[in-house]
Short mmCIF file of N, CA and C in Angstrom, two decimals:
data_model
loop_
_atom_site.label_atom_id
_atom_site.label_comp_id
_atom_site.label_asym_id
_atom_site.label_seq_id
_atom_site.Cartn_x
_atom_site.Cartn_y
_atom_site.Cartn_z
N MET A 1 0.80 -1.14 0.29
CA MET A 1 0.08 -0.13 -0.13
C MET A 1 0.83 1.10 -0.07
N SER A 2 0.89 2.12 -0.50
CA SER A 2 1.57 3.56 -0.90
C SER A 2 1.09 3.99 -0.17
N ALA A 3 1.89 5.33 0.07
CA ALA A 3 1.75 6.43 1.36
C ALA A 3 -0.20 6.78 0.96
N GLY A 4 0.24 7.38 -0.47
CA GLY A 4 -1.40 8.08 -0.81
C GLY A 4 -2.51 7.25 -0.49
N THR A 5 -2.51 5.87 -0.19
CA THR A 5 -3.70 4.84 -0.49
C THR A 5 -3.52 4.69 0.72
N ARG A 6 -4.41 4.38 1.50
CA ARG A 6 -4.90 3.62 2.37
C ARG A 6 -6.16 3.05 2.75
N GLU A 7 -6.48 2.82 1.42
CA GLU A 7 -7.13 1.10 1.23
C GLU A 7 -6.94 0.22 0.66
N ALA A 8 -7.25 -0.87 1.48
CA ALA A 8 -5.65 -2.19 0.80
C ALA A 8 -6.86 -2.66 -0.13
N VAL A 9 -8.02 -2.99 -0.59
CA VAL A 9 -9.07 -3.15 -1.18
C VAL A 9 -9.59 -1.97 -1.71
N ARG A 10 -9.10 -2.21 -3.57
CA ARG A 10 -9.72 -1.59 -4.33
C ARG A 10 -10.81 -2.12 -5.00
N THR A 11 -12.07 -1.71 -4.87
CA THR A 11 -13.30 -2.50 -5.74
C THR A 11 -13.52 -1.36 -6.67
N TRP A 12 -13.75 0.25 -6.21
CA TRP A 12 -14.12 0.68 -7.42
C TRP A 12 -13.87 0.63 -8.82
N VAL A 13 -14.44 0.59 -9.84
CA VAL A 13 -13.69 0.94 -11.28
C VAL A 13 -13.96 1.79 -12.20
N GLY A 14 -12.62 2.61 -12.08
CA GLY A 14 -12.61 4.11 -12.74
C GLY A 14 -13.45 3.92 -14.26
N PRO A 15 -13.41 5.34 -14.69
CA PRO A 15 -13.95 5.29 -16.62
C PRO A 15 -12.68 4.58 -17.13
N THR A 16 -13.05 3.90 -18.25
CA THR A 16 -12.42 3.15 -19.20
C THR A 16 -11.53 4.56 -20.47
N ALA A 17 -10.57 4.61 -20.99
CA ALA A 17 -9.71 5.40 -21.48
C ALA A 17 -10.72 6.53 -22.55
N PRO A 18 -11.77 5.71 -23.27
CA PRO A 18 -12.71 6.59 -24.01
C PRO A 18 -13.33 7.68 -22.93
N GLU A 19 -13.76 6.64 -21.91
CA GLU A 19 -14.99 7.66 -21.22
C GLU A 19 -13.94 8.94 -20.41
N ARG A 20 -12.76 8.81 -20.29
CA ARG A 20 -11.30 9.73 -19.46
C ARG A 20 -11.31 10.89 -21.05
N LEU A 21 -11.16 10.14 -21.75
CA LEU A 21 -11.15 10.84 -22.77
C LEU A 21 -12.33 12.00 -23.15
N LYS A 22 -13.35 11.69 -23.13
CA LYS A 22 -14.66 12.13 -23.22
C LYS A 22 -14.82 13.27 -22.20
N ILE A 23 -14.64 12.95 -20.93
CA ILE A 23 -14.47 13.94 -19.90
C ILE A 23 -13.56 14.89 -20.33
N LEU A 24 -12.37 15.01 -20.27
CA LEU A 24 -11.56 16.05 -21.13
C LEU A 24 -11.83 16.47 -22.19
N ARG A 25 -12.70 16.33 -23.11
CA ARG A 25 -13.11 17.02 -23.92
C ARG A 25 -14.05 17.72 -24.04
N GLU A 26 -14.90 17.21 -22.89
CA GLU A 26 -16.10 17.85 -22.44
C GLU A 26 -15.82 19.22 -21.37
N THR A 27 -14.24 18.87 -20.95
CA THR A 27 -14.03 19.71 -20.10
C THR A 27 -13.75 21.14 -19.94
N LYS A 28 -14.08 22.61 -19.89
CA LYS A 28 -13.97 23.79 -19.86
C LYS A 28 -12.82 24.21 -19.29
N VAL A 29 -12.71 23.88 -17.98
CA VAL A 29 -12.60 24.89 -16.79
C VAL A 29 -12.17 23.84 -15.91
N ILE A 30 -11.03 23.96 -15.12
CA ILE A 30 -10.03 22.97 -14.53
C ILE A 30 -9.72 23.95 -13.04
N ALA A 31 -10.20 23.39 -11.87
CA ALA A 31 -9.48 24.01 -10.61
C ALA A 31 -8.61 22.73 -10.06
N ILE A 32 -7.95 23.27 -9.80
CA ILE A 32 -6.45 22.70 -9.17
C ILE A 32 -6.51 22.65 -7.81
N VAL A 33 -7.14 21.78 -6.92
CA VAL A 33 -7.11 22.24 -5.71
C VAL A 33 -5.95 21.71 -4.99
N GLY A 34 -5.23 22.20 -3.83
CA GLY A 34 -3.49 22.11 -3.51
C GLY A 34 -3.05 22.22 -4.10
N ALA A 35 -2.96 23.49 -5.57
CA ALA A 35 -1.87 23.46 -6.53
C ALA A 35 -0.63 24.25 -5.44
N SER A 36 0.60 24.07 -5.93
CA SER A 36 1.81 24.65 -4.99
C SER A 36 2.13 25.70 -6.14
N ASP A 37 3.29 26.73 -5.62
CA ASP A 37 3.91 27.44 -5.86
C ASP A 37 5.34 27.16 -6.24
N LYS A 38 5.84 25.81 -6.23
CA LYS A 38 7.22 25.23 -5.79
C LYS A 38 7.22 24.45 -6.79
N PRO A 39 8.46 25.18 -7.92
CA PRO A 39 8.50 24.37 -9.18
C PRO A 39 8.70 22.48 -9.13
N SER A 40 8.95 21.80 -7.66
CA SER A 40 9.70 21.08 -7.62
C SER A 40 8.13 20.08 -7.62
N ARG A 41 7.24 20.66 -7.20
CA ARG A 41 6.06 20.00 -7.00
C ARG A 41 5.07 19.44 -8.07
N ALA A 42 4.58 18.47 -8.04
CA ALA A 42 3.46 17.68 -9.55
C ALA A 42 2.79 18.75 -9.77
N SER A 43 2.00 19.32 -8.67
CA SER A 43 1.06 20.20 -8.94
C SER A 43 1.42 21.81 -9.89
N TYR A 44 2.81 22.08 -9.97
CA TYR A 44 3.19 23.22 -10.53
C TYR A 44 3.55 22.66 -11.92
N PHE A 45 3.91 21.61 -12.04
CA PHE A 45 4.52 20.84 -13.67
C PHE A 45 2.99 20.58 -14.21
N VAL A 46 1.65 20.02 -13.33
CA VAL A 46 0.65 20.45 -14.02
C VAL A 46 0.20 20.97 -14.59
N ALA A 47 0.02 22.10 -13.94
CA ALA A 47 -0.44 23.64 -14.10
C ALA A 47 0.27 24.45 -14.93
N THR A 48 1.64 24.14 -15.04
CA THR A 48 2.25 24.51 -16.01
C THR A 48 2.07 24.06 -17.54
N TYR A 49 1.94 22.70 -17.63
CA TYR A 49 1.58 21.86 -18.77
C TYR A 49 0.10 22.37 -19.53
N LEU A 50 -0.84 22.53 -18.30
CA LEU A 50 -2.37 22.94 -18.58
C LEU A 50 -2.17 24.17 -19.45
N LEU A 51 -1.62 25.23 -18.59
CA LEU A 51 -1.75 26.70 -19.22
C LEU A 51 -0.94 26.97 -20.55
N SER A 52 0.11 25.93 -20.82
CA SER A 52 0.88 25.84 -22.19
C SER A 52 0.59 25.04 -22.73
N SER A 53 -0.32 24.11 -23.04
CA SER A 53 -0.49 23.16 -23.83
C SER A 53 -1.89 22.46 -24.08
N THR A 54 -2.74 23.34 -23.38
CA THR A 54 -3.83 23.30 -23.24
C THR A 54 -4.91 24.39 -23.89
N ARG A 55 -6.36 23.96 -23.92
CA ARG A 55 -7.13 25.23 -24.05
C ARG A 55 -7.91 25.09 -22.87
N TYR A 56 -7.70 24.46 -21.76
CA TYR A 56 -8.47 24.74 -20.47
C TYR A 56 -8.17 26.01 -19.85
N LYS A 57 -9.43 26.63 -19.26
CA LYS A 57 -9.37 27.98 -18.33
C LYS A 57 -8.77 27.26 -17.05
N VAL A 58 -7.30 27.40 -16.39
CA VAL A 58 -7.30 27.23 -15.00
C VAL A 58 -7.43 27.88 -13.79
N TYR A 59 -7.94 27.45 -12.86
CA TYR A 59 -8.02 28.11 -11.46
C TYR A 59 -6.72 27.37 -10.93
N PHE A 60 -6.44 27.91 -9.64
CA PHE A 60 -5.79 27.62 -8.68
C PHE A 60 -5.98 27.68 -7.49
N VAL A 61 -6.36 26.92 -6.58
CA VAL A 61 -7.20 26.78 -5.17
C VAL A 61 -6.02 26.12 -4.14
N ASN A 62 -5.76 27.44 -3.75
CA ASN A 62 -4.33 26.85 -1.98
C ASN A 62 -4.94 28.39 -0.93
N PRO A 63 -5.42 27.68 0.10
CA PRO A 63 -5.14 29.23 1.01
C PRO A 63 -4.18 29.66 1.79
N VAL A 64 -3.04 29.48 1.06
CA VAL A 64 -2.07 29.66 1.93
C VAL A 64 -0.80 30.63 0.58
N VAL A 65 -1.30 30.36 -0.75
CA VAL A 65 -0.33 30.78 -1.70
C VAL A 65 -1.44 32.04 -2.13
N LYS A 66 -0.28 33.13 -2.43
CA LYS A 66 -1.16 34.30 -3.49
C LYS A 66 -1.33 34.15 -5.02
N THR A 67 0.07 34.03 -5.84
CA THR A 67 0.10 33.63 -7.45
C THR A 67 0.78 32.02 -7.25
N ILE A 68 0.22 31.82 -8.44
CA ILE A 68 1.34 31.23 -9.30
C ILE A 68 1.44 31.23 -10.48
N LEU A 69 2.07 31.14 -11.23
CA LEU A 69 2.87 31.15 -12.58
C LEU A 69 2.07 32.51 -13.18
N GLY A 70 2.00 33.50 -12.15
CA GLY A 70 1.49 34.51 -12.36
C GLY A 70 0.02 35.13 -12.05
N GLN A 71 -0.49 34.10 -11.76
CA GLN A 71 -2.29 33.79 -11.83
C GLN A 71 -2.42 33.67 -10.09
N PRO A 72 -3.54 34.76 -10.15
CA PRO A 72 -4.15 34.65 -8.36
C PRO A 72 -4.40 33.02 -8.15
N VAL A 73 -4.44 33.24 -6.85
CA VAL A 73 -4.77 31.65 -6.30
C VAL A 73 -5.85 31.74 -5.43
N TYR A 74 -6.79 31.27 -5.37
CA TYR A 74 -8.08 30.80 -4.32
C TYR A 74 -8.11 30.52 -3.74
N ALA A 75 -8.53 30.94 -2.07
CA ALA A 75 -8.53 29.82 -0.96
C ALA A 75 -9.54 28.94 -0.92
N SER A 76 -10.47 29.07 -1.96
CA SER A 76 -11.26 27.31 -1.87
C SER A 76 -12.09 27.82 -3.04
N LEU A 77 -12.87 26.51 -3.46
CA LEU A 77 -13.59 26.43 -4.59
C LEU A 77 -14.94 27.20 -4.78
N ALA A 78 -15.05 27.73 -3.32
CA ALA A 78 -16.44 28.53 -3.49
C ALA A 78 -15.81 30.22 -3.83
N ASP A 79 -14.46 30.53 -3.80
CA ASP A 79 -14.09 31.90 -4.37
C ASP A 79 -13.79 31.87 -5.70
N LEU A 80 -14.16 31.19 -6.55
CA LEU A 80 -13.48 30.96 -8.12
C LEU A 80 -14.51 31.93 -8.43
N PRO A 81 -14.09 32.57 -9.45
CA PRO A 81 -15.18 33.47 -10.27
C PRO A 81 -16.10 32.89 -11.40
N GLU A 82 -15.98 31.53 -11.52
CA GLU A 82 -16.65 30.63 -12.45
C GLU A 82 -16.71 29.00 -11.60
N THR A 83 -17.81 28.31 -12.45
CA THR A 83 -18.02 26.66 -11.57
C THR A 83 -16.97 26.08 -12.60
N PRO A 84 -15.95 25.49 -11.72
CA PRO A 84 -15.11 24.25 -12.70
C PRO A 84 -16.09 23.00 -13.27
N ASP A 85 -15.46 22.64 -13.93
CA ASP A 85 -15.95 21.38 -14.58
C ASP A 85 -15.51 20.10 -14.01
N LEU A 86 -13.95 20.43 -13.63
CA LEU A 86 -13.29 19.48 -13.17
C LEU A 86 -12.46 19.77 -12.01
N VAL A 87 -12.51 19.02 -11.13
CA VAL A 87 -11.80 19.72 -9.73
C VAL A 87 -10.90 18.33 -9.68
N GLU A 88 -9.04 19.00 -9.83
CA GLU A 88 -8.18 18.31 -9.67
C GLU A 88 -7.54 18.31 -8.48
N VAL A 89 -7.05 17.08 -7.61
CA VAL A 89 -6.90 17.28 -6.37
C VAL A 89 -5.76 17.17 -6.21
N PHE A 90 -4.89 17.45 -5.46
CA PHE A 90 -3.68 17.28 -5.05
C PHE A 90 -3.59 17.26 -3.45
N ARG A 91 -4.10 16.61 -2.85
CA ARG A 91 -4.20 16.97 -1.36
C ARG A 91 -4.32 15.46 -0.72
N LYS A 92 -3.75 15.55 0.95
CA LYS A 92 -3.62 14.30 1.03
C LYS A 92 -4.73 13.31 1.64
N HIS A 93 -4.60 12.18 1.66
CA HIS A 93 -5.88 11.10 1.74
C HIS A 93 -7.12 11.76 2.68
N ASP A 94 -6.62 12.21 3.62
CA ASP A 94 -7.75 12.53 4.95
C ASP A 94 -8.47 14.05 4.34
N ASP A 95 -8.12 14.59 3.52
CA ASP A 95 -8.56 15.90 3.05
C ASP A 95 -9.27 15.34 1.72
N LEU A 96 -9.59 14.30 1.76
CA LEU A 96 -10.71 14.63 0.05
C LEU A 96 -11.99 14.19 0.26
N PRO A 97 -12.75 14.13 1.65
CA PRO A 97 -14.02 13.86 1.45
C PRO A 97 -14.36 15.64 1.45
N GLY A 98 -13.38 16.35 2.72
CA GLY A 98 -13.96 17.81 2.07
C GLY A 98 -13.76 18.68 0.98
N VAL A 99 -12.60 18.41 0.43
CA VAL A 99 -12.57 18.46 -1.20
C VAL A 99 -13.88 18.17 -1.83
N LEU A 100 -14.59 16.68 -1.96
CA LEU A 100 -15.26 16.20 -2.46
C LEU A 100 -16.65 17.39 -2.11
N ASP A 101 -16.93 17.42 -1.13
CA ASP A 101 -17.78 18.25 -0.22
C ASP A 101 -17.88 19.79 -1.11
N GLU A 102 -16.88 20.29 -1.32
CA GLU A 102 -16.59 21.76 -1.59
C GLU A 102 -17.26 21.49 -3.30
N ALA A 103 -16.71 20.77 -3.79
CA ALA A 103 -16.95 20.36 -5.06
C ALA A 103 -18.53 20.39 -5.46
N LYS A 104 -18.95 19.11 -4.94
CA LYS A 104 -20.12 19.32 -4.87
C LYS A 104 -20.94 20.80 -4.93
N ALA A 105 -20.65 21.35 -3.66
CA ALA A 105 -20.95 22.72 -3.66
C ALA A 105 -21.54 23.92 -4.51
N VAL A 106 -19.71 23.39 -5.14
CA VAL A 106 -19.75 24.71 -6.37
C VAL A 106 -20.64 24.24 -7.64
N GLY A 107 -20.95 22.95 -7.56
CA GLY A 107 -21.20 22.26 -8.98
C GLY A 107 -20.50 21.75 -9.77
N ALA A 108 -19.35 21.43 -9.80
CA ALA A 108 -18.59 20.79 -10.41
C ALA A 108 -19.00 19.26 -11.05
N LYS A 109 -18.54 19.10 -12.14
CA LYS A 109 -19.21 17.78 -12.82
C LYS A 109 -18.07 16.59 -12.46
N THR A 110 -17.00 16.64 -12.20
CA THR A 110 -16.00 15.59 -12.06
C THR A 110 -14.84 16.04 -11.15
N ILE A 111 -14.95 15.00 -10.16
CA ILE A 111 -13.68 15.35 -8.95
C ILE A 111 -12.55 14.09 -9.89
N TRP A 112 -11.41 14.75 -9.54
CA TRP A 112 -10.30 13.63 -10.38
C TRP A 112 -9.24 13.66 -9.64
N LEU A 113 -8.89 12.83 -8.71
CA LEU A 113 -7.67 12.44 -7.75
C LEU A 113 -6.63 12.18 -8.36
N GLN A 114 -5.52 12.72 -8.43
CA GLN A 114 -4.25 12.74 -8.35
C GLN A 114 -3.49 11.45 -8.35
N LEU A 115 -2.64 10.46 -9.30
CA LEU A 115 -1.42 9.93 -9.06
C LEU A 115 -1.22 9.23 -7.56
N GLY A 116 -1.43 8.33 -7.22
CA GLY A 116 -1.15 7.79 -5.86
C GLY A 116 -2.59 8.11 -4.96
N SER A 117 -3.55 8.70 -5.69
CA SER A 117 -4.73 9.01 -4.95
C SER A 117 -6.08 8.35 -4.83
N TRP A 118 -6.28 7.39 -3.80
CA TRP A 118 -7.00 6.71 -4.46
C TRP A 118 -8.31 6.99 -2.96
N HIS A 119 -9.53 6.95 -2.48
CA HIS A 119 -10.68 7.12 -1.64
C HIS A 119 -11.79 6.29 -2.21
N GLU A 120 -12.08 5.03 -2.16
CA GLU A 120 -13.56 4.62 -2.54
C GLU A 120 -14.55 5.53 -2.08
N GLY A 121 -14.56 5.89 -1.00
CA GLY A 121 -15.92 6.52 -0.04
C GLY A 121 -16.09 7.86 -0.67
N VAL A 122 -14.82 8.68 -1.12
CA VAL A 122 -15.20 9.86 -2.04
C VAL A 122 -16.10 9.32 -3.63
N ALA A 123 -15.25 8.37 -4.06
CA ALA A 123 -16.03 7.94 -5.50
C ALA A 123 -17.06 7.54 -5.57
N ALA A 124 -17.41 7.12 -4.26
CA ALA A 124 -19.36 6.37 -4.16
C ALA A 124 -20.09 7.81 -3.74
N ASP A 125 -19.41 8.37 -2.87
CA ASP A 125 -20.22 9.51 -2.90
C ASP A 125 -20.48 10.84 -3.79
N ALA A 126 -19.16 10.83 -4.41
CA ALA A 126 -19.35 11.51 -5.87
C ALA A 126 -20.45 11.26 -6.76
N GLU A 127 -20.16 9.87 -7.24
CA GLU A 127 -21.10 9.27 -7.83
C GLU A 127 -22.85 9.20 -7.76
N ALA A 128 -22.88 9.16 -6.41
CA ALA A 128 -23.94 9.32 -5.75
C ALA A 128 -24.64 10.82 -6.22
N ALA A 129 -23.74 11.72 -5.92
CA ALA A 129 -24.30 13.20 -6.37
C ALA A 129 -24.04 12.93 -7.89
N GLY A 130 -23.89 12.54 -8.91
CA GLY A 130 -23.92 12.33 -10.21
C GLY A 130 -22.68 13.19 -10.86
N MET A 131 -21.71 13.01 -10.09
CA MET A 131 -20.78 13.33 -10.67
C MET A 131 -19.55 12.07 -10.88
N LYS A 132 -19.06 12.74 -12.30
CA LYS A 132 -17.82 11.53 -12.94
C LYS A 132 -16.46 11.46 -11.79
N VAL A 133 -15.75 10.38 -11.71
CA VAL A 133 -14.60 10.74 -10.96
C VAL A 133 -13.32 9.48 -11.46
N VAL A 134 -12.64 10.16 -11.45
CA VAL A 134 -11.30 9.45 -11.71
C VAL A 134 -10.61 9.39 -10.43
N MET A 135 -9.79 8.45 -10.57
CA MET A 135 -8.67 8.21 -9.88
C MET A 135 -7.47 7.68 -9.80
N ASP A 136 -6.22 8.03 -8.75
CA ASP A 136 -4.79 7.71 -9.61
C ASP A 136 -4.56 7.65 -10.93
N ARG A 137 -5.03 8.95 -11.53
CA ARG A 137 -4.55 9.13 -12.84
C ARG A 137 -4.07 10.66 -12.73
N CYS A 138 -3.26 11.20 -14.03
CA CYS A 138 -2.80 12.46 -13.95
C CYS A 138 -3.37 13.24 -15.05
N VAL A 139 -4.35 14.13 -14.94
CA VAL A 139 -4.55 14.93 -15.94
C VAL A 139 -3.92 15.49 -17.10
N LYS A 140 -2.42 15.85 -16.84
CA LYS A 140 -1.63 16.31 -17.60
C LYS A 140 -1.21 15.17 -18.29
N ILE A 141 -0.50 14.09 -17.96
CA ILE A 141 -0.44 12.44 -18.43
C ILE A 141 -1.57 12.12 -19.68
N GLU A 142 -3.14 11.96 -18.98
CA GLU A 142 -4.23 11.70 -19.96
C GLU A 142 -4.14 12.44 -20.69
N HIS A 143 -4.09 14.12 -20.74
CA HIS A 143 -4.60 14.73 -21.73
C HIS A 143 -3.21 14.25 -22.90
N ALA A 144 -2.10 14.16 -22.66
CA ALA A 144 -1.04 14.16 -23.74
C ALA A 144 -1.33 13.04 -24.06
N ARG A 145 -1.26 11.92 -23.49
CA ARG A 145 -1.13 10.51 -24.17
C ARG A 145 -2.75 11.05 -25.31
N PHE A 146 -3.57 11.38 -25.22
CA PHE A 146 -4.69 11.70 -25.65
C PHE A 146 -4.54 12.30 -26.75
N HIS A 147 -3.72 13.27 -27.01
CA HIS A 147 -3.10 14.29 -27.79
C HIS A 147 -2.17 14.26 -28.38
N GLY A 148 -1.30 12.92 -28.54
CA GLY A 148 -0.22 12.78 -29.00
C GLY A 148 1.36 13.38 -28.26
N GLY A 149 1.05 13.64 -27.11
CA GLY A 149 2.18 14.66 -26.77
C GLY A 149 3.03 13.64 -25.99
N LEU A 150 2.81 12.73 -25.65
CA LEU A 150 3.49 11.76 -24.17
C LEU A 150 4.32 10.70 -24.95
N HIS A 151 5.25 10.99 -23.96
CA HIS A 151 6.90 9.64 -24.53
C HIS A 151 6.67 9.28 -22.75
N LEU A 152 7.75 8.41 -23.22
CA LEU A 152 8.20 7.14 -22.02
C LEU A 152 8.59 8.50 -20.73
N ALA A 153 9.45 9.58 -21.12
CA ALA A 153 9.98 10.23 -20.73
C ALA A 153 8.63 11.52 -19.96
N GLY A 154 7.39 11.32 -20.68
CA GLY A 154 6.40 12.26 -19.88
C GLY A 154 6.43 13.59 -20.88
N PHE A 155 7.33 13.26 -21.84
CA PHE A 155 6.59 14.69 -22.45
C PHE A 155 6.95 14.48 -24.45
N ASN A 156 6.78 15.04 -25.04
CA ASN A 156 6.50 15.21 -26.75
C ASN A 156 8.17 15.35 -26.92
N THR A 157 9.01 13.89 -27.81
CA THR A 157 10.04 14.08 -28.57
C THR A 157 9.73 14.92 -29.86
N GLY A 158 8.90 15.32 -30.29
CA GLY A 158 8.78 15.35 -31.71
C GLY A 158 8.86 14.51 -33.19
N VAL A 159 9.39 13.15 -32.36
CA VAL A 159 9.69 12.42 -33.22
C VAL A 159 8.51 11.12 -33.40
N ILE A 160 8.04 11.00 -34.56
CA ILE A 160 6.95 10.04 -35.10
C ILE A 160 7.59 8.62 -35.48
N SER A 161 7.40 8.22 -35.10
CA SER A 161 8.08 6.73 -35.72
C SER A 161 7.56 5.01 -34.72
N SER A 162 7.25 4.47 -35.39
CA SER A 162 6.39 2.84 -34.72
C SER A 162 8.11 2.47 -34.07
N LYS A 163 9.19 2.23 -34.83
CA LYS A 163 10.66 2.04 -34.08
C LYS A 163 10.83 2.89 -32.36
N ARG A 164 11.36 1.77 -31.95
CA ARG A 164 12.06 2.06 -30.67
C ARG A 164 13.21 3.01 -30.38
N GLN A 165 13.12 4.23 -30.24
CA GLN A 165 14.27 5.28 -30.39
C GLN A 165 15.53 4.59 -29.17
N THR A 166 16.79 4.74 -30.12
CA THR A 166 17.72 4.45 -29.18
C THR A 166 18.85 5.58 -28.54
N LEU A 167 19.57 5.66 -27.30
CA LEU A 167 20.20 6.91 -26.92
C LEU A 167 21.37 6.56 -27.63
N ALA A 168 21.80 7.73 -27.99
CA ALA A 168 23.16 7.99 -28.79
C ALA A 168 24.59 7.84 -27.58
#
C-alpha cells in the first residue's frame, strides 16, 4: 500500500480510456486544489502543462499561496469566479472528503484524484451526487496521451516512429 493510498482493497472501477477522453473533451474549466508555487511539486508541473499546452481555463486553489505562474490563487472553490467543470485534487487522503464536499457545493461535474490518490468513499459519494470520478491518474499524462504528446519520459519528443528510439 502506497503512502497516498490507505484502502487495501480497491473495488471501485474507474472510467475507461474513451470515457476519460470524453471527460477531458467536455471540460472547459479546471480547478487545481492543492496547487503549489514550488516548481518541484507535481501540481506545479501539471499547471505549467495545462496553461501552456491546452485550451482549458485553469484556476488554482490553495489558502496559503497568493500567486502561481503569475495567476491569482483562490482560498477555496467557492471563491472562484466561475464553476469548474473538473476539480483536480493534489491533497492528502484525509482531506479528500472535504474537497469533494466543496466540489459538490459549487456544482463541479468531475472530481479527479491525482496519481497515488485513491478513496473509495469519495468515489461512491461523488457518483451518488451525479459526478464523474477519476482516481489515481494524472490529467497532464492523460491529456498528453490522448493528444499525441506523451513519450516514455512524459513529454513530446517530436519524433513520430513505430521504432523504439535508441540513445546515442
